[in-house]
CSV table of C-alpha atoms in Angstrom, one decimal:
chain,number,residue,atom,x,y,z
O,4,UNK,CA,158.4,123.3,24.7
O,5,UNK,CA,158.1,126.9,23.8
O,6,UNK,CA,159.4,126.3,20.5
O,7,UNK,CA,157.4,124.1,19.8
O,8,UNK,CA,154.5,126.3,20.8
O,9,UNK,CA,156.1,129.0,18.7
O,10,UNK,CA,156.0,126.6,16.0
O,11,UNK,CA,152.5,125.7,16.0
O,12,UNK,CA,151.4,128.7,16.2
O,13,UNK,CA,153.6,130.6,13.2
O,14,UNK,CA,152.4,127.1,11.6
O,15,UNK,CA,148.4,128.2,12.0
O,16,UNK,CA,148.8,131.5,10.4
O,17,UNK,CA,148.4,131.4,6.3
O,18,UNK,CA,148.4,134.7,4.3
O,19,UNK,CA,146.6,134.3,1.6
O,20,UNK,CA,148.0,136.4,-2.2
O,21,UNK,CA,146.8,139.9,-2.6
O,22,UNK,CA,144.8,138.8,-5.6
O,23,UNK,CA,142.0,136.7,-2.8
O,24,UNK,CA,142.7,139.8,-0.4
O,25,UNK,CA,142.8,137.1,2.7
O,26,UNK,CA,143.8,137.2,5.7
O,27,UNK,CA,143.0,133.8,7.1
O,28,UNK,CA,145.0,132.0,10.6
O,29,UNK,CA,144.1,128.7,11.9
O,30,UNK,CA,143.6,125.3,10.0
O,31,UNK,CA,141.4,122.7,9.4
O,32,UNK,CA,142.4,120.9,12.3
O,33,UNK,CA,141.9,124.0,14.7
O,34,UNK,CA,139.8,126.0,12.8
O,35,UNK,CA,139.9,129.0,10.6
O,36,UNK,CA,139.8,132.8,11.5
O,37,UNK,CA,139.5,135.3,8.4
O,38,UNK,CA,139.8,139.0,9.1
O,39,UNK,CA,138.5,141.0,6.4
O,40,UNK,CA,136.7,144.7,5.5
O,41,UNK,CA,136.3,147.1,3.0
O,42,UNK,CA,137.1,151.3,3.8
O,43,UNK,CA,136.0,153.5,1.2
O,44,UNK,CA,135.7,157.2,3.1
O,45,UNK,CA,134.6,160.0,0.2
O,46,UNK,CA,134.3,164.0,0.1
O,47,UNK,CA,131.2,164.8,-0.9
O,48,UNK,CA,129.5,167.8,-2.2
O,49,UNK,CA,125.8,167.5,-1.9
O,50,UNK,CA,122.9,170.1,-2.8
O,51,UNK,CA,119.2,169.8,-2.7
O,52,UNK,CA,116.9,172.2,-4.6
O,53,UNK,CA,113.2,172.9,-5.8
O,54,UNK,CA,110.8,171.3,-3.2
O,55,UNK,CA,107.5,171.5,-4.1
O,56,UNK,CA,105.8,174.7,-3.1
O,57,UNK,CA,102.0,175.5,-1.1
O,58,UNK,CA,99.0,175.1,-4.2
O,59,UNK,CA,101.1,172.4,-6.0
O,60,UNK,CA,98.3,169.5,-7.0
O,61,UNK,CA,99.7,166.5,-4.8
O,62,UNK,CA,99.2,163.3,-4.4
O,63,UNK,CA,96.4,162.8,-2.1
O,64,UNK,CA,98.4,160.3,-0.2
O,65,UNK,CA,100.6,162.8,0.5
O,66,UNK,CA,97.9,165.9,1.3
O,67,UNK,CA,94.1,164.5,1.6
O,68,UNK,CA,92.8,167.5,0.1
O,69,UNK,CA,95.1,167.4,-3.5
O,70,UNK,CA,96.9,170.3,-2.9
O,71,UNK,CA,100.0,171.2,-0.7
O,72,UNK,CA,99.4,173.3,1.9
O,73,UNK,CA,101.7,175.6,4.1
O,74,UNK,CA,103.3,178.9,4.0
O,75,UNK,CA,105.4,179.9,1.0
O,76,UNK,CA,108.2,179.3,0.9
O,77,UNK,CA,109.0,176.0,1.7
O,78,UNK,CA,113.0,175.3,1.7
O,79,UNK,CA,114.6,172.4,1.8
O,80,UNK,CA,118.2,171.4,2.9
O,81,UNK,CA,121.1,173.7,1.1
O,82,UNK,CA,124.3,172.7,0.0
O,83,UNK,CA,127.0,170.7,2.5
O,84,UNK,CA,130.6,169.4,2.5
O,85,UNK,CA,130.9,166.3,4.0
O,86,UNK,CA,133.8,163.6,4.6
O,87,UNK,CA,131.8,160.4,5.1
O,88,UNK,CA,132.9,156.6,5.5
O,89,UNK,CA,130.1,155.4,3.9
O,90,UNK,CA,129.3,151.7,5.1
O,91,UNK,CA,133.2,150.8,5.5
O,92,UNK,CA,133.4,148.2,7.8
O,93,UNK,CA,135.8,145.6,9.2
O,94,UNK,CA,134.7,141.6,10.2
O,95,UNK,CA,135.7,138.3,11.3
O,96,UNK,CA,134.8,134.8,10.2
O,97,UNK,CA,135.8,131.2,10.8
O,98,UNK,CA,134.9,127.9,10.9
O,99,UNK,CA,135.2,124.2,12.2
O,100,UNK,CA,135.0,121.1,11.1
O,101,UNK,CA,133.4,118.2,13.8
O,102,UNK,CA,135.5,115.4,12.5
O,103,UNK,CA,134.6,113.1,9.5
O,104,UNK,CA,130.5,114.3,10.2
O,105,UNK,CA,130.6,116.6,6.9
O,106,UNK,CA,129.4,119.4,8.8
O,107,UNK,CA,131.6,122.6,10.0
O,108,UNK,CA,130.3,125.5,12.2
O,109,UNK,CA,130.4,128.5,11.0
O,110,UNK,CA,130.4,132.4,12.1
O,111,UNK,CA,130.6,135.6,11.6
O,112,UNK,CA,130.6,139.0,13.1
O,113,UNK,CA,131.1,142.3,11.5
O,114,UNK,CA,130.6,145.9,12.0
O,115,UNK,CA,130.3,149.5,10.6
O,116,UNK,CA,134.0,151.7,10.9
O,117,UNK,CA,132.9,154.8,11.3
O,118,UNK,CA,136.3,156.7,9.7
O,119,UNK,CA,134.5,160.2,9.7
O,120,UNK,CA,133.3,160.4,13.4
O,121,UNK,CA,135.5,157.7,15.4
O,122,UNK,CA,132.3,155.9,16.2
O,123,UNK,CA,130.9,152.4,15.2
O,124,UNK,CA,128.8,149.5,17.3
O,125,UNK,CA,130.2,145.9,17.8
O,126,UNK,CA,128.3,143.7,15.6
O,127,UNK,CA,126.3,145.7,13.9
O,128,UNK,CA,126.2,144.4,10.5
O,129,UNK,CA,126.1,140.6,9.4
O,130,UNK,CA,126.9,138.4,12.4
O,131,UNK,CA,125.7,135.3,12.8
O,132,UNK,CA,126.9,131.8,14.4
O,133,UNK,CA,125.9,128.7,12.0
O,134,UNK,CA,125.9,125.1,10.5
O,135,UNK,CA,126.9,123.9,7.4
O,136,UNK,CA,126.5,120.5,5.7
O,137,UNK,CA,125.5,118.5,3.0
O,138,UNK,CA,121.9,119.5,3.9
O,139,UNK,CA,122.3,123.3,3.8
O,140,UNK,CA,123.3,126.0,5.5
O,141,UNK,CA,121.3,127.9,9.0
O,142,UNK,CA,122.5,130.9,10.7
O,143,UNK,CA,121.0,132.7,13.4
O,144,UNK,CA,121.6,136.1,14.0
O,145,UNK,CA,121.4,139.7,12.5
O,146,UNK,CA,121.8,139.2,8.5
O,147,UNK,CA,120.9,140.5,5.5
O,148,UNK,CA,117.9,139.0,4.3
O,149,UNK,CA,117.3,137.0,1.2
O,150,UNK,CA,115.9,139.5,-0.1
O,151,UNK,CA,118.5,141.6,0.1
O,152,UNK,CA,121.3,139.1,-0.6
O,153,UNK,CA,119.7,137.6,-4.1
O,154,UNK,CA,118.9,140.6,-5.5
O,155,UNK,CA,119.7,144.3,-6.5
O,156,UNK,CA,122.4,143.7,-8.7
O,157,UNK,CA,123.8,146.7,-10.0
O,158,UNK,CA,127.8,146.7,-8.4
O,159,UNK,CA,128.8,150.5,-9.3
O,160,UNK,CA,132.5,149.0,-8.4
O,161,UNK,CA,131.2,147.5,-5.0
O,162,UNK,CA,130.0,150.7,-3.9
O,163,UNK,CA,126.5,151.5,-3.7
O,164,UNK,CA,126.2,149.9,-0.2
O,165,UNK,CA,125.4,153.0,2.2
O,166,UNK,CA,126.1,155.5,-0.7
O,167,UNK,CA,124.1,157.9,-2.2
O,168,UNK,CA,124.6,155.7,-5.4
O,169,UNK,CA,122.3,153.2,-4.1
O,170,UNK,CA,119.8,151.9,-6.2
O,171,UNK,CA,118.1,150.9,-2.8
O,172,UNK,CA,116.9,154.3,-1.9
O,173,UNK,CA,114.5,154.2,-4.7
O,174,UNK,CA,113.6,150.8,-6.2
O,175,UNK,CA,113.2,149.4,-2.5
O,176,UNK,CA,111.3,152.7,-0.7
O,177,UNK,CA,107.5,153.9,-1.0
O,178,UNK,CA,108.6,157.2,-1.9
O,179,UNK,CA,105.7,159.3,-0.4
O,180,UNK,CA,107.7,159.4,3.2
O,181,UNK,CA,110.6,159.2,5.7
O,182,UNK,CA,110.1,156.6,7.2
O,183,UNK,CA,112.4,153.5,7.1
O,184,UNK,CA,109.6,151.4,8.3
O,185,UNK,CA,108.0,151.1,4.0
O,186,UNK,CA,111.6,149.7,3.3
O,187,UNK,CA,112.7,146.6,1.8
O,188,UNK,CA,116.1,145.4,0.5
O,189,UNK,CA,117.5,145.7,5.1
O,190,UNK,CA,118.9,143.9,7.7
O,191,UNK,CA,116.9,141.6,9.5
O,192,UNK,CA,117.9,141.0,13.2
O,193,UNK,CA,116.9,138.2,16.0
O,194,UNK,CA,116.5,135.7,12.3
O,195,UNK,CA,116.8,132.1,11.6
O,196,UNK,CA,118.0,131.7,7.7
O,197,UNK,CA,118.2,128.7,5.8
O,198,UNK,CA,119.9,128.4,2.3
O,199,UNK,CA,119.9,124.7,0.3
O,200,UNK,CA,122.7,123.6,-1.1
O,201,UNK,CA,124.3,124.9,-4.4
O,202,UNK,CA,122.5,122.4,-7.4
O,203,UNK,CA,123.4,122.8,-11.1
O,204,UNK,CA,123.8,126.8,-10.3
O,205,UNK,CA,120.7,126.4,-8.3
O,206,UNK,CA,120.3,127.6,-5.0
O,207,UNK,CA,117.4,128.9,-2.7
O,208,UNK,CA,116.9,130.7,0.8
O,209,UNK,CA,114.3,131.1,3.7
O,210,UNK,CA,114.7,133.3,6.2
O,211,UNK,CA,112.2,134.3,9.3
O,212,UNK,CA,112.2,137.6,11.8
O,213,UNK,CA,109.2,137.0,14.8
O,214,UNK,CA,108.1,139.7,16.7
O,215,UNK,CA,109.9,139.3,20.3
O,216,UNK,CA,107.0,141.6,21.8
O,217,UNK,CA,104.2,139.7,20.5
O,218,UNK,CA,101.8,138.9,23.0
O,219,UNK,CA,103.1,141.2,25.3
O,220,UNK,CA,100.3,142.8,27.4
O,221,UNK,CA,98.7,145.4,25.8
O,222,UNK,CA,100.5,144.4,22.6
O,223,UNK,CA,98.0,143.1,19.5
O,224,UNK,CA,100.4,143.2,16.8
O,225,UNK,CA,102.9,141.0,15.5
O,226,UNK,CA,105.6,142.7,13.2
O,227,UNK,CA,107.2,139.5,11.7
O,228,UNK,CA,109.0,138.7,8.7
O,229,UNK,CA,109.3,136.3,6.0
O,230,UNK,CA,112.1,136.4,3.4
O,231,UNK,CA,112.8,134.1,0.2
O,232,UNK,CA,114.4,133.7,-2.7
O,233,UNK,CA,116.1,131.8,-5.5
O,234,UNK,CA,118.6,132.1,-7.2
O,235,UNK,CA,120.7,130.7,-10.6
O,236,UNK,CA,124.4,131.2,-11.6
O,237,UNK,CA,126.2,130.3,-15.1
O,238,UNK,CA,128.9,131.3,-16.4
O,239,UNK,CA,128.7,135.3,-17.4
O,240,UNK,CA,124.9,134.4,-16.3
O,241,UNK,CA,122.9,135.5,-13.0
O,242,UNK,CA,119.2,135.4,-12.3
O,243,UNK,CA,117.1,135.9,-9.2
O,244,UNK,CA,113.6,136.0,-8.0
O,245,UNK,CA,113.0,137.0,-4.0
O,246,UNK,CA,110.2,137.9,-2.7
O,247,UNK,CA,109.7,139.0,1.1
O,248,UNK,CA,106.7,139.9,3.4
O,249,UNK,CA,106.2,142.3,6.3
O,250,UNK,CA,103.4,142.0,8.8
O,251,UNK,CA,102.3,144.9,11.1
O,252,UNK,CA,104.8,147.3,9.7
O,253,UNK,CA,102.3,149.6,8.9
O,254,UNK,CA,104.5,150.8,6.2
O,255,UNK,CA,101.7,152.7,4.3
O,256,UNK,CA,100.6,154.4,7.1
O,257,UNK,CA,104.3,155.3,8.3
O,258,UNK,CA,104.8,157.4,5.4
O,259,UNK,CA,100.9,158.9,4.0
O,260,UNK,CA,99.1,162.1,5.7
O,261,UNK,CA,98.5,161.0,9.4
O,262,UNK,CA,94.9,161.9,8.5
O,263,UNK,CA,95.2,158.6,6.9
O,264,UNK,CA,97.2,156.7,9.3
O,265,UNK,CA,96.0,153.6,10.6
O,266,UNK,CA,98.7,153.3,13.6
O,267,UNK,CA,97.0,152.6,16.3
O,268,UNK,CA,93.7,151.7,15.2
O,269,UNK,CA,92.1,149.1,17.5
O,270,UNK,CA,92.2,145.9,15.5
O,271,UNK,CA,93.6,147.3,12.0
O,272,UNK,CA,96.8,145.6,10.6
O,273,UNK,CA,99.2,145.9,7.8
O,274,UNK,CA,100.7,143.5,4.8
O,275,UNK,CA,103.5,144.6,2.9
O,276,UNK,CA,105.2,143.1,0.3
O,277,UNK,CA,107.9,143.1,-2.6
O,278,UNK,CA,108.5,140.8,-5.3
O,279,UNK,CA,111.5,141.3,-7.1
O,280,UNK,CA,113.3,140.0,-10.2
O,281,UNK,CA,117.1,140.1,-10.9
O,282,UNK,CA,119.3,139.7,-13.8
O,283,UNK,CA,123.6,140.4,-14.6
O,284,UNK,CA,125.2,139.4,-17.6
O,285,UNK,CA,129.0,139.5,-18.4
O,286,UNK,CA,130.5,140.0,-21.4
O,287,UNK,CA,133.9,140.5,-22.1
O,288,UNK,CA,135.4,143.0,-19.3
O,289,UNK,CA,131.5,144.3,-19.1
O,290,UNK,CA,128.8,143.8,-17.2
O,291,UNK,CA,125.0,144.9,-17.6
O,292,UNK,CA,122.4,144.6,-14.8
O,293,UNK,CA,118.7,145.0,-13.5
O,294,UNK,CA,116.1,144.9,-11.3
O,295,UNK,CA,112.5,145.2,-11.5
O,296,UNK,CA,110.6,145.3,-7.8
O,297,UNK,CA,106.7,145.5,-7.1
O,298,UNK,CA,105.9,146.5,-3.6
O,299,UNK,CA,102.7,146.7,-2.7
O,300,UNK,CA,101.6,147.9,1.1
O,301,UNK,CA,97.6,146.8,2.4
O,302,UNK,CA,96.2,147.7,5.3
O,303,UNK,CA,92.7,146.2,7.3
O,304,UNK,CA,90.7,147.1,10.3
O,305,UNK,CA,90.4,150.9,9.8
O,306,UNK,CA,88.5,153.2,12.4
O,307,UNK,CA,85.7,155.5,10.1
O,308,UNK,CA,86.5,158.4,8.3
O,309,UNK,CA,88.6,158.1,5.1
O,310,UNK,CA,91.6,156.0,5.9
O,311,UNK,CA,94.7,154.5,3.8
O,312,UNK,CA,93.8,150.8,2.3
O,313,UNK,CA,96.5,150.4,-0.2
O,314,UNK,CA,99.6,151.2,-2.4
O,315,UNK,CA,101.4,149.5,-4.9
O,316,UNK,CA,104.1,150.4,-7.3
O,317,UNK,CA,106.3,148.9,-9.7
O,318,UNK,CA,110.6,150.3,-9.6
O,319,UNK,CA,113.4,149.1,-11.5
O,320,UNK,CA,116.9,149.8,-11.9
O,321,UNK,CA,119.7,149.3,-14.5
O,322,UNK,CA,123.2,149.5,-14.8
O,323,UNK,CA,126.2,149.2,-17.4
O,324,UNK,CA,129.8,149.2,-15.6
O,325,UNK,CA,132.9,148.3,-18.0
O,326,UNK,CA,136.7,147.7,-17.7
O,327,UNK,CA,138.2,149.4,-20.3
O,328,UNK,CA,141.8,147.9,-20.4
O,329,UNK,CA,144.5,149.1,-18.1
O,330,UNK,CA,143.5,151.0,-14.2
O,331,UNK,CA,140.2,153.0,-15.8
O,332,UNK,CA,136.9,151.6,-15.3
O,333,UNK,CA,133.4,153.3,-15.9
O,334,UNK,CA,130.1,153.0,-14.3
O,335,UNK,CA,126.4,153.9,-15.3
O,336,UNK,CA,123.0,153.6,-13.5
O,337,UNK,CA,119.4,154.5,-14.2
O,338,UNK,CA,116.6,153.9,-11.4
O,339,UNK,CA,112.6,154.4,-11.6
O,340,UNK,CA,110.4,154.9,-9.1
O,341,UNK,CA,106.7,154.8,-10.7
O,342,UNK,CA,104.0,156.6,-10.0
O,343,UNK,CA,101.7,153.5,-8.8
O,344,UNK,CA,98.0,153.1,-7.6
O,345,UNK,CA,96.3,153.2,-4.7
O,346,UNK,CA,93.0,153.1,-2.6
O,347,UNK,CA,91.5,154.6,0.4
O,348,UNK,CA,88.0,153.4,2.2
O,349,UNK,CA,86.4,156.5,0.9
O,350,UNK,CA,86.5,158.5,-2.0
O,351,UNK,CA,89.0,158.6,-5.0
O,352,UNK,CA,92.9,158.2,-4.6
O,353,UNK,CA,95.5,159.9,-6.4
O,354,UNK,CA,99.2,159.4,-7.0
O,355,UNK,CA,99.5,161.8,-9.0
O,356,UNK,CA,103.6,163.3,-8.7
O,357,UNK,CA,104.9,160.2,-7.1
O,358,UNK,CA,107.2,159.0,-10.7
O,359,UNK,CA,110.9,159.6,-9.6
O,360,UNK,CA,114.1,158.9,-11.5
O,361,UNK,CA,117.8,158.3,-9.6
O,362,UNK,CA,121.0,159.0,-12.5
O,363,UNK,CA,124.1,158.1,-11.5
O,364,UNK,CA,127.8,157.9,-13.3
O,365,UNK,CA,131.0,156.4,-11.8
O,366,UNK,CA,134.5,156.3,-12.7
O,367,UNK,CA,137.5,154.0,-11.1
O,368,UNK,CA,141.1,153.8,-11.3
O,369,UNK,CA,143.3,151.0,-10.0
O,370,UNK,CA,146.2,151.2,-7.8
O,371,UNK,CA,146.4,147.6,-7.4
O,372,UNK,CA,144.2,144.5,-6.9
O,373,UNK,CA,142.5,145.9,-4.1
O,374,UNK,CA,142.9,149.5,-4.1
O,375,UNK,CA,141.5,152.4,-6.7
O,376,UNK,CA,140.5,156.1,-6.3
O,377,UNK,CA,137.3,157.2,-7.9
O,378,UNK,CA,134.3,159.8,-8.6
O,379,UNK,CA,130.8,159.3,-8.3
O,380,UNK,CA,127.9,161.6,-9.0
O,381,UNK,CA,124.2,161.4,-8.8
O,382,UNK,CA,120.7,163.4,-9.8
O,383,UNK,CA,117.9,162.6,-7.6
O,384,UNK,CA,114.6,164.1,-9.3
O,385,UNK,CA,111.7,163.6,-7.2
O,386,UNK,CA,108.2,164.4,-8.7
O,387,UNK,CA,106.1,167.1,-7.2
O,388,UNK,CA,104.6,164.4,-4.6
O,389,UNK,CA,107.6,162.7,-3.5
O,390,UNK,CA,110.0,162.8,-1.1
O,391,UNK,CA,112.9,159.8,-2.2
O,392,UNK,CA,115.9,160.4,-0.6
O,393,UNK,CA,119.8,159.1,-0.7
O,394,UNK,CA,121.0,162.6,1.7
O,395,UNK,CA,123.0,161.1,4.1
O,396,UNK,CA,122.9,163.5,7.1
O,397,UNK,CA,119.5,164.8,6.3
O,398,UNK,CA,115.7,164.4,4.5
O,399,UNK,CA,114.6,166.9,1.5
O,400,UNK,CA,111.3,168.7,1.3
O,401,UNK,CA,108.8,167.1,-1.0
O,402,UNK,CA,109.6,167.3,-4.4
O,403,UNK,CA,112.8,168.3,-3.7
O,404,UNK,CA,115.6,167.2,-6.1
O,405,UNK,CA,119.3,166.3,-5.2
O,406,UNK,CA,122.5,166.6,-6.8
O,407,UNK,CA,125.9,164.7,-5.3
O,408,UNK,CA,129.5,164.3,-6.2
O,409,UNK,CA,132.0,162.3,-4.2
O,410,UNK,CA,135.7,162.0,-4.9
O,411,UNK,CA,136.7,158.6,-2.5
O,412,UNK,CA,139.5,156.2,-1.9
O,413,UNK,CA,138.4,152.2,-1.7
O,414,UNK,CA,140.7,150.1,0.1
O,415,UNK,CA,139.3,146.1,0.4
O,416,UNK,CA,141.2,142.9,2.2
């Protein structure tokens, strides 16, 4: 009896080759179990440098009055060392099939390893428990939205994820602020998504985040979101349209002068949106890539005095990465964030110093099929009114420029 138990259960575990980088045990008669992750810790070298100084001409999103006040000088964060893992993280996935139905259950749960600290939270990343069928796909849980899932397409070998590489930090922020709230391209949690079937290379998503407090007493907002997208794969071919809303973010008012806010306002409320368009094509052992976003943030029901209405601004990104025979492989990106317009309920509104460009340059060499030791570096120019940031351990002063190397090991299975 125990050999046959033994038997069974050596007789569930598959290893799948290197070149899939699988770990799988189970079957389809019992079900599947993949354990799977990606590490990719880095020394960094990071410097910020040249924040905008008191009687700089602003935008007046940023200081009502046009120009920057304070007391000279205003500094910003130095130079650092750092060791950092990045957004390494380990996962597990499986499924079941019910019989001859056609449909399988599905799940997955996955979280952050934090390499540099010895911390990390269970779950944290893209867990979900789903069905699959000839309709479809629905998951509910905490996953990256379509939004996030269709689009940004520049790779920078697998990396920008969490890095200061990211086109993310500035073709998916607002730019005139900290604050996380003005952000698109996340994580959405307590969501129901839904993606159709795969047609022809077709395929398109829904996904939908409600406000658990709404209704609450005392509560008169209702900070939902809506997430969707298509998407079309050919060949060397991939395009992508997604567009996603947020209601009662307040994301414009998160991040202007707080003599603009509208946060807690008796009866005001805030849309914000992106629409994004995405595009890759492979040729040969390269591979070009972009992204153009418009994000526009409205607000409604402001108190009197001059308050924030809107803002709106177009980003886009590129990139070029190439194999060039052998281990070596290079890596190039370019992202925009433009200047935009905007409105306030009284008087004129400047953007004036918002345009800010993110350069960065990558280079990779192979181990093997799921190992390679590379060098990243990245120039962060902000203009004189914003404050875009990929500084991992802390925020620049407005204006402030930043300049990042990394020397990492990436280890995927």
């Amino acid at each position: 009896m125990k050999r046959n138990a033994v038997a069974v259960a050596v007789g569930a575990l598959f290893i799948a080759p290197a070149a899939q980088a699988q770990i799988v045990f189970g079957n389809d008669t019992i079900g599947t179990v993949q354990f799977y992750g990606k590490l990719y810790p880095q020394v960094i070298y990071a410097k910020s440098s040249n924040a905008t100084q008191p009687g700089t001409s602003v935008s007046t999103l940023a200081e009502t009055s046009g120009v920057l006040g304070g007391t000279p000088p205003i500094e910003t964060a130095g130079s650092r060392n750092a060791v950092d893992s990045q957004n390494s993280y380990l996962g597990f996935r499986g499924e079941r099939k019910f019989g001859n139905t056609g449909l399988k259950g599905i799940w997955q749960i996955e979280q952050s390893v934090e390499l540099d600290t010895g911390t990390g939270v269970f779950s944290n990343r893209n867990s979900f428990l789903g069905l699959a069928g000839g309709f479809g796909t629905v998951k509910l849980g905490n996953m990256d939205t379509i939004y996030k899932e269709y689009g940004q397409v520049e790779e920078i070998f697998g990396l920008t994820s969490g890095n200061f590489i990211s086109p993310s930090n500035v073709l998916s922020q607002i730019g005139i602020g900290n604050s996380s709230t003005a952000r698109f391209h996340e994580r959405a949690k307590n969501s129901i998504q839904y993606q159709t079937p795969e047609f022809q290379g077709f395929q398109a998503g829904l996904q939908y985040s409600p406000d658990e407090t709404k209704s609450d007493v005392g509560n008169t907002l209702n900070k939902d979101l809506w997430s969707m997208g298509v998407k079309w794969e050919s060949g060397p071919l991939y395009l992508s349209a997604q567009y996603e809303r947020h209601k009662d973010f307040f994301g414009g008012s998160s991040n202007v002068s707080s003599d603009l806010s509208n946060i807690g306002a008796a009866g005001a409320h805030s849309k914000d949106t992106g629409m994004r368009f995405s595009a890759a094509y492979k040729f040969g052992n390269h591979r070009v890539a972009g992204d153009i976003a418009r994000l526009k943030y409205e607000e409604s029901g402001q108190a009197a005095g001059t308050k924030f209405v809107s803002y709106e601004h177009t980003n886009w990104a590129i990139s070029f990465e190439s194999s060039w025979g052998g281990p070596w492989r290079t890596a190039i990106e370019w992202v925009r964030g433009s200047q935009g317009t905007c409105s306030v309920t009284i008087g004129d509104c400047s953007t004036a110093g918002l345009k800010s460009d993110l350069y960065g340059v990558g280079v990779a060499y192979d181990l093997d099929k799921q190992t390679f030791l590379y060098v990243l570096a990245a120039q962060l120019t902000n203009g004189p009114s914003a404050i875009y940031s990929n500084w991992n351990n802390s925020k620049p002063a407005r204006g402030a420029d930043i300049t990042q190397v990394a020397v990492g090991l990436q280890y995927r299975f």
